[in-house]
Amino acid sequence: MHVKTNQHWWAFALPLIAVLIWSMNIAVSRYVVDYISPVSISFYRWLVAFIVLTPFMALKVYQQRHLIRQHFVHFAVLSAFGMVLYQGLSYTAAQQTTATNMGIINAFIPVFTIFVSMAILKDISNRFAVIGSLLSLFGLMYVMGQGDFASLLSLGGHWGDIIMLFAVFFYAFYGVFLKKWQLKIPLMISLYVQIAFALIYHLPFVLWLGIDPIDAQNVGSVVYAGLFPSLVAPLLWMVAVQQIGPNRTSIFMNLMPIFTALIASVWLAESWTVYHTIGGVIILVGIILAQRKTAPK
């Protein structure tokens, strides 16, 4: 037992680094809004990831083409929800809300996943999931209203938060579909094919809205988005799941609001307020409660 612990202690650092990378990407999304359009950075992000992966994955994809044809529709749906709707709406939300708020709302993924699982997988949640979800929703409304629930009636000032809510809701579908289908295909091949679909999905938007050129002001953000949150973080996360299990790995996602707030405070000069603290604590308690299992009879 002691030897096994020594071999795998480092695995707990992997999801920590992955969440830090994703938190940084939220701040990058907010930073780059003045330098590149949401459609442009979303398209460039997946293009960079596709170019980097192609030399390593092209032959493997060809060798596994029968599996890809078998799961063609699955890949198309996963890419639409996880890479286009979630990421695209996140970049759009960044134009109208703060990175701090985006990080807090992003932590809502486990709660939305519970409700989507109920609808699609017929996975009936226990009382802890219901109470925790309602508690998290209360905390989220508190943050969106900046401590004043009456201000929520004026939706004009909250469009960025609402768009981010939709993005997170779509990502919950992504996770549930992964669980429902459980594709028997190597993870990196799955990632590569989903990225290819994402590029195809972007083409109509690029042709209709146009695309901004890459220049000195946005190139760093594009390269970061294409490499670290798109490739490095998912790889670290997958290794962590294999080493320490999905349940212990998923707990680290609750650190995203904290990491995002710290990065946004230092880099973007965003302020962490009392309502962020109160609402964030309520959301975190609700999420932890929602993931609690009832004791078997």
Coordinates of C-alpha atoms in Angstrom, one line a residue:
M1 CA 0.0 0.0 0.0
H2 CA 2.8 2.4 0.8
V3 CA 4.5 1.8 -2.5
K4 CA 1.3 2.5 -4.4
T5 CA 0.9 5.8 -2.6
N6 CA 4.4 6.8 -3.5
Q7 CA 3.8 6.0 -7.1
H8 CA 0.7 8.0 -7.5
W9 CA 0.9 11.0 -5.2
W10 CA 1.9 13.2 -8.2
A11 CA -1.4 12.3 -9.9
F12 CA -3.2 14.7 -7.5
A13 CA -1.2 17.6 -9.0
L14 CA -2.5 16.8 -12.5
P15 CA -6.2 17.9 -12.1
L16 CA -4.9 20.9 -10.1
I17 CA -2.8 22.1 -13.0
A18 CA -5.6 21.3 -15.5
V19 CA -8.1 23.5 -13.5
L20 CA -5.5 26.2 -13.2
I21 CA -5.1 26.2 -17.0
W22 CA -8.9 26.3 -17.6
S23 CA -9.2 29.1 -15.1
M24 CA -6.5 31.0 -16.9
N25 CA -8.3 30.5 -20.1
I26 CA -11.4 32.2 -18.7
A27 CA -9.3 35.3 -17.9
V28 CA -7.7 35.1 -21.3
S29 CA -11.2 35.1 -22.8
R30 CA -12.1 38.3 -20.9
Y31 CA -8.7 40.0 -21.7
V32 CA -8.9 39.4 -25.5
V33 CA -12.4 40.8 -26.1
D34 CA -11.0 44.1 -27.4
Y35 CA -8.6 42.4 -29.8
I36 CA -10.5 39.6 -31.5
S37 CA -14.1 38.5 -32.1
P38 CA -15.6 35.5 -30.3
V39 CA -16.0 33.6 -33.6
S40 CA -12.4 34.3 -34.6
I41 CA -10.7 33.2 -31.4
S42 CA -13.0 30.1 -31.2
F43 CA -12.1 29.1 -34.7
Y44 CA -8.4 29.8 -34.3
R45 CA -8.3 27.9 -31.1
W46 CA -9.4 24.7 -32.6
L47 CA -7.4 25.3 -35.7
V48 CA -4.2 25.5 -33.7
A49 CA -5.1 22.4 -31.7
F50 CA -5.9 20.5 -35.0
I51 CA -2.6 21.5 -36.6
V52 CA -0.6 20.4 -33.6
L53 CA -2.4 17.1 -33.3
T54 CA -2.5 16.1 -37.0
P55 CA 1.1 14.8 -37.3
F56 CA 0.5 12.5 -34.3
M57 CA -3.1 11.5 -34.9
A58 CA -3.7 11.4 -38.7
L59 CA -2.4 7.8 -39.2
K60 CA -4.2 6.5 -36.0
V61 CA -7.4 8.1 -37.2
Y62 CA -7.1 6.4 -40.6
Q63 CA -6.4 3.0 -38.9
Q64 CA -9.5 3.4 -36.7
R65 CA -11.7 4.8 -39.4
H66 CA -14.2 2.0 -39.0
L67 CA -14.7 3.0 -35.4
I68 CA -15.1 6.6 -36.3
R69 CA -17.7 5.8 -38.9
Q70 CA -19.5 3.8 -36.3
H71 CA -19.6 6.7 -33.9
F72 CA -19.9 9.5 -36.5
V73 CA -23.1 10.9 -35.1
H74 CA -21.8 10.7 -31.6
F75 CA -18.7 12.7 -32.4
A76 CA -20.8 15.3 -34.2
V77 CA -23.1 15.8 -31.2
L78 CA -20.3 15.8 -28.7
S79 CA -18.3 18.4 -30.6
A80 CA -21.4 20.6 -31.1
F81 CA -22.2 20.7 -27.3
G82 CA -18.7 20.6 -25.8
M83 CA -16.6 22.6 -28.3
V84 CA -18.9 24.9 -30.2
L85 CA -21.8 25.8 -28.0
Y86 CA -19.9 25.8 -24.7
Q87 CA -16.7 27.4 -25.9
G88 CA -18.4 29.8 -28.4
L89 CA -20.9 31.1 -25.9
S90 CA -18.2 31.5 -23.3
Y91 CA -16.2 33.8 -25.6
T92 CA -19.4 35.7 -26.3
A93 CA -20.3 36.0 -22.6
A94 CA -16.8 37.3 -21.9
Q95 CA -17.7 40.5 -23.8
Q96 CA -20.5 41.3 -21.3
T97 CA -19.4 40.0 -17.9
T98 CA -16.4 39.6 -15.7
A99 CA -14.0 36.7 -15.6
T100 CA -14.8 36.3 -11.9
N101 CA -18.5 35.8 -12.6
M102 CA -17.7 33.4 -15.5
G103 CA -15.6 31.3 -13.1
I104 CA -18.3 31.1 -10.5
I105 CA -21.0 30.2 -13.1
N106 CA -18.6 27.6 -14.6
A107 CA -18.6 25.8 -11.2
F108 CA -22.3 25.2 -11.8
I109 CA -21.6 22.4 -14.3
P110 CA -22.1 19.6 -11.7
V111 CA -25.5 20.9 -10.7
F112 CA -26.8 21.2 -14.3
T113 CA -25.4 17.8 -15.0
I114 CA -27.7 16.4 -12.3
F115 CA -30.8 17.8 -14.0
V116 CA -29.7 16.7 -17.5
S117 CA -29.0 13.2 -16.2
M118 CA -32.5 13.1 -14.8
A119 CA -33.9 14.0 -18.2
I120 CA -31.7 11.8 -20.4
L121 CA -30.5 9.0 -18.3
K122 CA -33.5 8.8 -16.1
D123 CA -31.1 9.0 -13.2
I124 CA -33.3 10.0 -10.3
S125 CA -31.4 12.2 -7.9
N126 CA -31.5 11.9 -4.1
R127 CA -32.7 14.6 -1.7
F128 CA -29.2 15.9 -1.3
A129 CA -28.9 16.6 -5.0
V130 CA -32.2 18.5 -5.0
I131 CA -31.4 20.6 -1.9
G132 CA -27.9 21.2 -3.0
S133 CA -29.0 22.3 -6.5
L134 CA -31.5 24.7 -5.1
L135 CA -29.0 26.1 -2.7
S136 CA -26.4 26.6 -5.5
L137 CA -29.1 28.3 -7.7
F138 CA -29.8 30.7 -4.8
G139 CA -26.1 31.5 -4.5
L140 CA -25.8 32.0 -8.2
M141 CA -28.7 34.4 -8.3
Y142 CA -27.1 36.3 -5.4
V143 CA -23.9 36.7 -7.4
M144 CA -25.7 37.7 -10.6
G145 CA -27.7 40.3 -8.7
Q146 CA -24.6 41.6 -7.0
G147 CA -26.2 41.0 -3.6
D148 CA -29.5 42.6 -4.6
F149 CA -32.1 40.2 -5.9
A150 CA -34.3 43.0 -7.1
S151 CA -31.6 44.0 -9.7
L152 CA -32.2 40.7 -11.5
L153 CA -35.4 42.2 -12.8
S154 CA -33.2 44.4 -15.0
L155 CA -31.9 41.8 -17.3
G156 CA -30.0 44.2 -19.5
G157 CA -27.1 44.3 -17.1
H158 CA -26.9 40.5 -16.8
W159 CA -26.8 39.3 -20.4
G160 CA -23.2 38.1 -20.1
D161 CA -24.0 36.0 -17.1
I162 CA -27.1 34.6 -18.8
I163 CA -25.1 33.6 -21.9
M164 CA -22.6 31.9 -19.7
L165 CA -25.4 30.0 -17.9
F166 CA -26.5 28.7 -21.3
A167 CA -22.9 27.7 -22.1
V168 CA -22.5 25.8 -18.9
F169 CA -25.9 24.1 -19.5
F170 CA -24.8 22.9 -22.9
Y171 CA -21.6 21.5 -21.4
A172 CA -23.6 19.5 -18.9
F173 CA -25.2 17.8 -22.0
Y174 CA -21.7 17.0 -23.2
G175 CA -20.8 15.2 -20.0
V176 CA -24.1 13.3 -19.8
F177 CA -23.7 12.2 -23.5
L178 CA -20.2 10.9 -22.7
K179 CA -21.6 8.9 -19.8
K180 CA -24.6 7.6 -21.9
W181 CA -22.6 6.4 -24.9
Q182 CA -19.3 5.4 -23.2
L183 CA -17.5 5.3 -26.6
K184 CA -15.0 2.4 -26.8
I185 CA -12.4 4.5 -28.7
P186 CA -9.0 6.0 -27.6
L187 CA -9.5 9.3 -25.9
M188 CA -7.0 11.2 -28.1
I189 CA -8.6 10.0 -31.3
S190 CA -12.0 11.1 -29.9
L191 CA -10.6 14.5 -29.0
Y192 CA -9.0 14.9 -32.5
V193 CA -12.2 14.0 -34.4
Q194 CA -14.3 16.3 -32.2
I195 CA -11.9 19.1 -33.0
A196 CA -12.3 18.4 -36.7
F197 CA -16.1 18.6 -36.3
A198 CA -15.7 21.9 -34.4
L199 CA -13.8 23.5 -37.3
I200 CA -16.5 22.4 -39.7
Y201 CA -19.2 23.9 -37.5
H202 CA -17.3 27.2 -37.4
L203 CA -17.1 27.6 -41.2
P204 CA -20.6 29.0 -41.7
F205 CA -20.1 31.6 -38.9
V206 CA -16.6 32.5 -40.3
L207 CA -18.1 33.0 -43.8
W208 CA -21.0 35.0 -42.5
L209 CA -19.4 37.1 -39.9
G210 CA -15.8 37.2 -41.2
I211 CA -12.7 36.5 -39.3
D212 CA -10.2 38.8 -37.6
P213 CA -6.5 38.5 -38.5
I214 CA -4.0 37.3 -36.0
D215 CA -1.8 40.1 -34.9
A216 CA 0.7 41.0 -32.1
Q217 CA -2.2 41.9 -29.7
N218 CA -4.1 38.6 -29.9
V219 CA -1.5 36.0 -31.0
G220 CA -0.5 35.1 -27.5
S221 CA -4.1 34.5 -26.5
V222 CA -4.8 32.4 -29.6
V223 CA -1.8 30.2 -29.1
Y224 CA -2.5 29.7 -25.4
A225 CA -6.2 28.8 -26.1
G226 CA -5.2 26.4 -28.8
L227 CA -2.5 24.6 -26.8
F228 CA -3.1 24.6 -23.1
P229 CA -6.9 24.5 -22.4
S230 CA -7.5 22.6 -25.6
L231 CA -4.8 19.9 -25.4
V232 CA -2.6 20.0 -22.3
A233 CA -5.4 20.4 -19.7
P234 CA -7.6 17.6 -21.2
L235 CA -4.6 15.3 -21.3
L236 CA -3.7 15.9 -17.7
W237 CA -7.3 15.5 -16.7
M238 CA -7.6 12.1 -18.5
V239 CA -4.4 10.8 -16.9
A240 CA -5.7 12.0 -13.5
V241 CA -9.0 10.1 -14.0
Q242 CA -7.1 7.0 -14.8
Q243 CA -4.8 7.3 -11.8
I244 CA -7.1 8.6 -9.0
G245 CA -10.6 7.9 -10.4
P246 CA -13.3 10.2 -11.8
N247 CA -14.9 11.1 -8.5
R248 CA -11.8 12.4 -6.8
T249 CA -10.7 14.1 -10.0
S250 CA -14.0 16.0 -10.4
I251 CA -13.7 17.5 -6.9
F252 CA -10.8 19.7 -8.2
M253 CA -13.3 21.5 -10.6
N254 CA -14.7 23.3 -7.5
L255 CA -11.4 25.2 -7.3
M256 CA -12.1 27.0 -10.7
P257 CA -14.0 30.0 -9.2
I258 CA -11.2 30.6 -6.7
F259 CA -8.4 30.3 -9.3
T260 CA -10.3 32.4 -11.8
A261 CA -10.9 35.1 -9.2
L262 CA -7.3 35.2 -8.1
I263 CA -6.1 35.5 -11.7
A264 CA -8.7 38.1 -12.7
S265 CA -7.8 40.1 -9.6
V266 CA -4.1 40.2 -10.3
W267 CA -4.2 40.4 -14.1
L268 CA -7.5 42.1 -15.0
A269 CA -7.8 44.2 -11.8
E270 CA -11.2 42.8 -11.2
S271 CA -12.4 43.2 -7.6
W272 CA -13.6 40.3 -5.4
T273 CA -16.5 41.7 -3.4
V274 CA -18.5 40.6 -0.4
Y275 CA -21.3 39.3 -2.6
H276 CA -18.8 37.1 -4.5
T277 CA -17.7 35.6 -1.2
I278 CA -21.2 35.0 0.1
G279 CA -22.6 33.7 -3.2
G280 CA -19.5 31.7 -3.9
V281 CA -19.6 29.9 -0.5
I282 CA -23.3 29.2 -1.0
I283 CA -22.7 27.7 -4.4
L284 CA -19.8 25.6 -3.3
V285 CA -21.7 24.2 -0.3
G286 CA -24.6 23.4 -2.6
I287 CA -22.4 21.7 -5.1
I288 CA -20.7 19.5 -2.5
L289 CA -24.1 18.7 -1.0
A290 CA -25.5 17.8 -4.5
Q291 CA -22.7 15.3 -5.1
R292 CA -23.3 13.5 -1.8
K293 CA -24.6 10.0 -2.0
T294 CA -27.3 8.6 0.2
A295 CA -26.3 5.7 2.5
P296 CA -27.4 2.3 1.1
K297 CA -30.2 0.7 3.1

